[in-house]
CSV table of C-alpha atoms in Angstrom, one decimal:
chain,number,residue,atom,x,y,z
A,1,UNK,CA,111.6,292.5,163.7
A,2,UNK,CA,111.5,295.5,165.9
A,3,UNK,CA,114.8,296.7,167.5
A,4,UNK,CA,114.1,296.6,170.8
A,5,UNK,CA,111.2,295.0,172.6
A,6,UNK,CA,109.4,295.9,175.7
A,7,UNK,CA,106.7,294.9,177.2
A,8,UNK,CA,104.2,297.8,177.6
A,9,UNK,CA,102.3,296.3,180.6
A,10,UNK,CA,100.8,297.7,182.6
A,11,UNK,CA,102.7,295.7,185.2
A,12,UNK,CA,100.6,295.9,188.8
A,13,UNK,CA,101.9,294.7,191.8
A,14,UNK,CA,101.9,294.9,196.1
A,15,UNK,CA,103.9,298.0,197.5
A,16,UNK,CA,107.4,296.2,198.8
A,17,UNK,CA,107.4,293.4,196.2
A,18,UNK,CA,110.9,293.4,194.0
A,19,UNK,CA,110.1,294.4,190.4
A,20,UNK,CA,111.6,293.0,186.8
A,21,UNK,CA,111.2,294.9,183.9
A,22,UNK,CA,113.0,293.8,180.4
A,23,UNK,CA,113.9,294.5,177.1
A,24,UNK,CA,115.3,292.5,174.3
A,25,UNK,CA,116.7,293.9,171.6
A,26,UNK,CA,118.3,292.0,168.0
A,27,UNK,CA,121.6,294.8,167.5
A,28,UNK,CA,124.2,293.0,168.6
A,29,UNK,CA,126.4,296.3,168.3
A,30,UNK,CA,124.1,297.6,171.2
A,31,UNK,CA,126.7,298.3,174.6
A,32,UNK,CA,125.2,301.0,176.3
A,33,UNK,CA,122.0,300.6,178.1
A,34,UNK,CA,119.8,303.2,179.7
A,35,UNK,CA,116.6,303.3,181.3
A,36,UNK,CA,114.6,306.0,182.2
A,37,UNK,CA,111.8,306.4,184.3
A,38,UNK,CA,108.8,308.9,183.4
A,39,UNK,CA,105.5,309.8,185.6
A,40,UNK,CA,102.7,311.0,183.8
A,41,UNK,CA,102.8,314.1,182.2
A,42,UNK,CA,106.2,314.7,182.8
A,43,UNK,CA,109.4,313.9,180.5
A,44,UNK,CA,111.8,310.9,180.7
A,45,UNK,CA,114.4,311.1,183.5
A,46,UNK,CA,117.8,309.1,183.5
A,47,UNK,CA,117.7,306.4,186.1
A,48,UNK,CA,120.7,303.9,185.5
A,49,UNK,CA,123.2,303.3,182.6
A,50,UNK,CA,125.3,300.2,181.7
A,51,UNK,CA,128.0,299.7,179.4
A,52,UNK,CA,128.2,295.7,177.8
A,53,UNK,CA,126.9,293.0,180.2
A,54,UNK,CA,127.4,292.7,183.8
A,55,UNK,CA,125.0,294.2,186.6
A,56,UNK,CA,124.9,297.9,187.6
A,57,UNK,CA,123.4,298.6,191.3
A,58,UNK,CA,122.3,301.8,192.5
A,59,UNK,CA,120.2,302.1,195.8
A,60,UNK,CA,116.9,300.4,195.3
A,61,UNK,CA,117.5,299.4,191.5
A,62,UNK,CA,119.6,297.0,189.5
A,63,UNK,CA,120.4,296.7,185.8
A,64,UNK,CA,121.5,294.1,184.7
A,65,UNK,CA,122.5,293.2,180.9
A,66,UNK,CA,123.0,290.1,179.0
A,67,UNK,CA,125.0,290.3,175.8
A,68,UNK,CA,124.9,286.8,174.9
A,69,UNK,CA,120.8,286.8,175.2
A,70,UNK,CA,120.4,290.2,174.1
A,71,UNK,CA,117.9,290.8,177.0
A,72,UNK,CA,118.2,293.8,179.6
A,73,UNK,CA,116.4,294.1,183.3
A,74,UNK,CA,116.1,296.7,185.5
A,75,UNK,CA,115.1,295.1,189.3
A,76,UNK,CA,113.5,297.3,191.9
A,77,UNK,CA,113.8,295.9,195.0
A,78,UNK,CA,111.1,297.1,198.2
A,79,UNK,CA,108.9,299.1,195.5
A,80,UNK,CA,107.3,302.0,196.8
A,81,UNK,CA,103.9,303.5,195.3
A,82,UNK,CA,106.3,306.3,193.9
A,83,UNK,CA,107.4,304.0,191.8
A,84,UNK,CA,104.8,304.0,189.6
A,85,UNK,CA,105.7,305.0,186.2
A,86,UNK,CA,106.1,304.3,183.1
A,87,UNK,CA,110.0,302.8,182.5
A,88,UNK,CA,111.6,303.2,179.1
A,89,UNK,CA,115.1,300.7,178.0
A,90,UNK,CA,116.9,302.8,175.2
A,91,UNK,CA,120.7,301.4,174.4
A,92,UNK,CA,122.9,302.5,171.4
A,93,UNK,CA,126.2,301.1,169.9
A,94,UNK,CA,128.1,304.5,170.3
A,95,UNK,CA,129.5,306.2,173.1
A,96,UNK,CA,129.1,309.3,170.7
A,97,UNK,CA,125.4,308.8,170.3
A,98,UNK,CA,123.5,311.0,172.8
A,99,UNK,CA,122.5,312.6,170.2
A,100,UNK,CA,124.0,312.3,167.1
A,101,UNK,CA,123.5,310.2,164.1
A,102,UNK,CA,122.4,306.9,165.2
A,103,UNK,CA,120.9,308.5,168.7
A,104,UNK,CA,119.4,306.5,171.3
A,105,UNK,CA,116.9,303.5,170.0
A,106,UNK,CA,114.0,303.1,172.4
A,107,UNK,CA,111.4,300.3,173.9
A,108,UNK,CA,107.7,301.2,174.2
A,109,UNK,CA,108.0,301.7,177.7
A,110,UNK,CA,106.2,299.6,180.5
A,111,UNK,CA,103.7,301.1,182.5
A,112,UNK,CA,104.4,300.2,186.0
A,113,UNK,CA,101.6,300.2,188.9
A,114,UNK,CA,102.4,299.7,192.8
A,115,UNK,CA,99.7,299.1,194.6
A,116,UNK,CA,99.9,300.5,198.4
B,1,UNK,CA,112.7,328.9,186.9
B,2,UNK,CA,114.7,326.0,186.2
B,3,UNK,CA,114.9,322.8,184.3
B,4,UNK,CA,113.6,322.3,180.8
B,5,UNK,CA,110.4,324.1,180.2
B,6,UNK,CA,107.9,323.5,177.1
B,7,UNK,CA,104.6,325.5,176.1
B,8,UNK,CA,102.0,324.6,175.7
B,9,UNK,CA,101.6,322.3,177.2
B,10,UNK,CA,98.5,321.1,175.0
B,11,UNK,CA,97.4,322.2,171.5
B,12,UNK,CA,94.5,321.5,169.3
B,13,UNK,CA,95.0,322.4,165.9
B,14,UNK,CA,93.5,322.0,162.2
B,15,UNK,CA,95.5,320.8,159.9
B,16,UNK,CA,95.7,323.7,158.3
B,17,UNK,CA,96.8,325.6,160.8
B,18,UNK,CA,100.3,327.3,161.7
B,19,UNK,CA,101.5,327.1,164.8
B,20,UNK,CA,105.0,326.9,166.9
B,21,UNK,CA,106.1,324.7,169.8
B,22,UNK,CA,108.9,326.2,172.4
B,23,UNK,CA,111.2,325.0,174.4
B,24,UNK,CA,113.7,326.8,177.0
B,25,UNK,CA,116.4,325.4,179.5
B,26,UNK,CA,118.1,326.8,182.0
B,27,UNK,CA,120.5,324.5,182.4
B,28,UNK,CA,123.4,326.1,180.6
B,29,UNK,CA,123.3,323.3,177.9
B,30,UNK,CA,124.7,323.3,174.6
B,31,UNK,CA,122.8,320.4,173.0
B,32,UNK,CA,119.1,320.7,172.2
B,33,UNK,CA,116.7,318.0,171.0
B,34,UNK,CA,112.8,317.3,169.5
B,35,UNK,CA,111.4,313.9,169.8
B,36,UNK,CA,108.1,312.7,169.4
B,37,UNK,CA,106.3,309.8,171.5
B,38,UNK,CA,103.2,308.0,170.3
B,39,UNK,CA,101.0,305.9,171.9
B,40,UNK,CA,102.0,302.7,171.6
B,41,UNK,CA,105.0,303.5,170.0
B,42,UNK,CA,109.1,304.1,171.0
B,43,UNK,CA,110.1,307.3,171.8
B,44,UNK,CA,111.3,308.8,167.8
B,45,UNK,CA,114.3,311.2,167.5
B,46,UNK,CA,113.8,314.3,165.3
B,47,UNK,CA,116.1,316.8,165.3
B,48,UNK,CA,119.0,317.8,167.2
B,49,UNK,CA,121.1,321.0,167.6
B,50,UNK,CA,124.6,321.4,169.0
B,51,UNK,CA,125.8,324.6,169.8
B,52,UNK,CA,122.4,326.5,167.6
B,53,UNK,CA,123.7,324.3,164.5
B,54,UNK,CA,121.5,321.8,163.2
B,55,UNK,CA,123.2,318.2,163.3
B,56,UNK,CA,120.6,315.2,162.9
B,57,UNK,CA,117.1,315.5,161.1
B,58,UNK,CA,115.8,311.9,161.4
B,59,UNK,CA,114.1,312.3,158.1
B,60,UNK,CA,111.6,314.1,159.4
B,61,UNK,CA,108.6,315.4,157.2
B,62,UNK,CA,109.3,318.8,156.4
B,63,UNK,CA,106.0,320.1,157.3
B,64,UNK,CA,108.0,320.3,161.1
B,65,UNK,CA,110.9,323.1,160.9
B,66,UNK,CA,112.6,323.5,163.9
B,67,UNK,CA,114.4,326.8,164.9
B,68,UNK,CA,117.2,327.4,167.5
B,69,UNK,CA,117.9,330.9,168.2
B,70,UNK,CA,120.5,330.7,170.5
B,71,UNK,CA,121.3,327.5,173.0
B,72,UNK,CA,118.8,328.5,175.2
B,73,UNK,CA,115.6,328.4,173.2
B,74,UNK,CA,114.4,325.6,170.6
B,75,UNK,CA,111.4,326.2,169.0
B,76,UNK,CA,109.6,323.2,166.3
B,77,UNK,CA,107.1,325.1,163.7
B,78,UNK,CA,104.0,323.1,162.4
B,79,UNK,CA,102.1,323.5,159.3
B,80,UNK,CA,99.6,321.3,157.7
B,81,UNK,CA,100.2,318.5,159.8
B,82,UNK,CA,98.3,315.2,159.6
B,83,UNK,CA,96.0,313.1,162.1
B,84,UNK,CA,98.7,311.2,162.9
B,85,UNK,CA,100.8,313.6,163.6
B,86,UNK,CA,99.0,313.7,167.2
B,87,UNK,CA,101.4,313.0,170.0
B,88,UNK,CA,103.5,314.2,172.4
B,89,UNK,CA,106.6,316.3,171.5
B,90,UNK,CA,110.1,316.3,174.1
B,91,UNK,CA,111.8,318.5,174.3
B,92,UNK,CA,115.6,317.7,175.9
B,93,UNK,CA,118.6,319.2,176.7
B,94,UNK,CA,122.1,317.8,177.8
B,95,UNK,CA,125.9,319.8,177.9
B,96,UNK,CA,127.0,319.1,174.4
B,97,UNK,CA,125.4,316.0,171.9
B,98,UNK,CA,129.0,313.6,172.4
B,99,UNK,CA,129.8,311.5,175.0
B,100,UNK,CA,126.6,309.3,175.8
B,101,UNK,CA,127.4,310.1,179.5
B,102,UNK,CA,125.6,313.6,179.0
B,103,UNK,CA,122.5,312.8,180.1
B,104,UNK,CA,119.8,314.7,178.5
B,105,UNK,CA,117.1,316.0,180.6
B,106,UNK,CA,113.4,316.5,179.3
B,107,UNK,CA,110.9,318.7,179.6
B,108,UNK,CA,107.2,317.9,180.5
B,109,UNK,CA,106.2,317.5,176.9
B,110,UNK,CA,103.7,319.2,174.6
B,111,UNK,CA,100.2,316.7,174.0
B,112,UNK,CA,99.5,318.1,170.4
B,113,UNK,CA,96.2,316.8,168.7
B,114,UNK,CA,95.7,317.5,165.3
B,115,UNK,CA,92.0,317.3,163.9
């Protein structure tokens, strides 16, 4: 079983509709929960990150995590054609793990399409 | 210029060819990472430098080599790589490789495609 799943899409839908994307994941040592967001032919870029459950808002988007399902979201409310990109969950078990011996463990990455 | 910057940008090679990937930030970072993304696949960890000192290699072939010269400038050297090597290799930077909180910022990425 794969760490962390994610669905790769792609997800299409109207400019203005609210958004859910997910990721399950079978660690249960995983607390910290990122996603990023990346546009084509461009790196990953930070957008939110969560520590354990609970919900995390921040303008237009909402994490939220589930420790008991082991299931993350990431809500985008009024999405805008900009929004299109691909968005990537990662989460780790160590606050010392940007980049050290366990790292960050990644989902696929779901590609996301607003239509205008 | 600022940010993380990667060239090229694209590169076709044989696979038995030699050639070097490079990366350069601006951003007065001490941390400096490779990963590789494949289609279809989660973003892979390679290596990571702290400080021009090597401190994770994600058992990685060792037909990559990666260089850091100073904290600046990464570089990933390829010889005889494989098909499936193909993808696209991040470069990413962040203020030291500790606290999860130092977010790393990537550069655009270098599409390789090995024939």
């Amino acid at each position: 079983q794969k760490e962390v799943e994610q669905d790769p899409g792609p997800l299409s839908v109207p400019e203005g509709a609210i958004v859910s994307l997910n990721c399950t994941y079978s660690n249960s040592a995983f607390q910290y929960f990122m996603w990023y967001r990346q546009y084509s032919r461009k790196g990953p870029e930070l957008l939110m990150y969560t520590y354990s459950s609970g919900n995390k808002e921040d303008g237009r988007f909402t994490a939220q995590v589930d420790k008991s399902s082991k299931y993350i979201s990431l809500f985008i409310r009024d999405s805008q054609p900009s929004d299109s990109a691909t968005y990537l969950c990662a989460m780790t078990h160590d606050m010392y793990s940007g980049g050290g011996a366990d790292g960050l463990t990644f989902g696929k990455g779901t590609h996301l399409i607003i239509q205008p | 210029e600022t940010g993380v910057t990667q060239t090229p940008r694209h590169l076709v090679m044989g696979m038995t060819n030699k050639k070097s990937l490079k990366c350069e930030q601006h951003l007065g970072h001490n941390a400096m990472y490779w990963y590789k993304q494949s289609a279809k696949k989660p973003l892979e960890l390679m290596f990571v430098y702290n400080f021009k000192e090597q401190t994770e290699n994600n058992s990685v072939p060792s037909r990559f080599s990666p260089e850091c010269p100073n904290s600046s400038h990464l570089f990933l050297h390829l010889h005889t790589l494989q098909p499936e090597d193909s993808a696209l290799y991040l470069c990413a930077s962040s203020s030291s490789s500790g606290l999860i909180t130092d977010t790393q910022y990537f550069g655009p990425g270098t599409r390789l495609t090995v024939l």
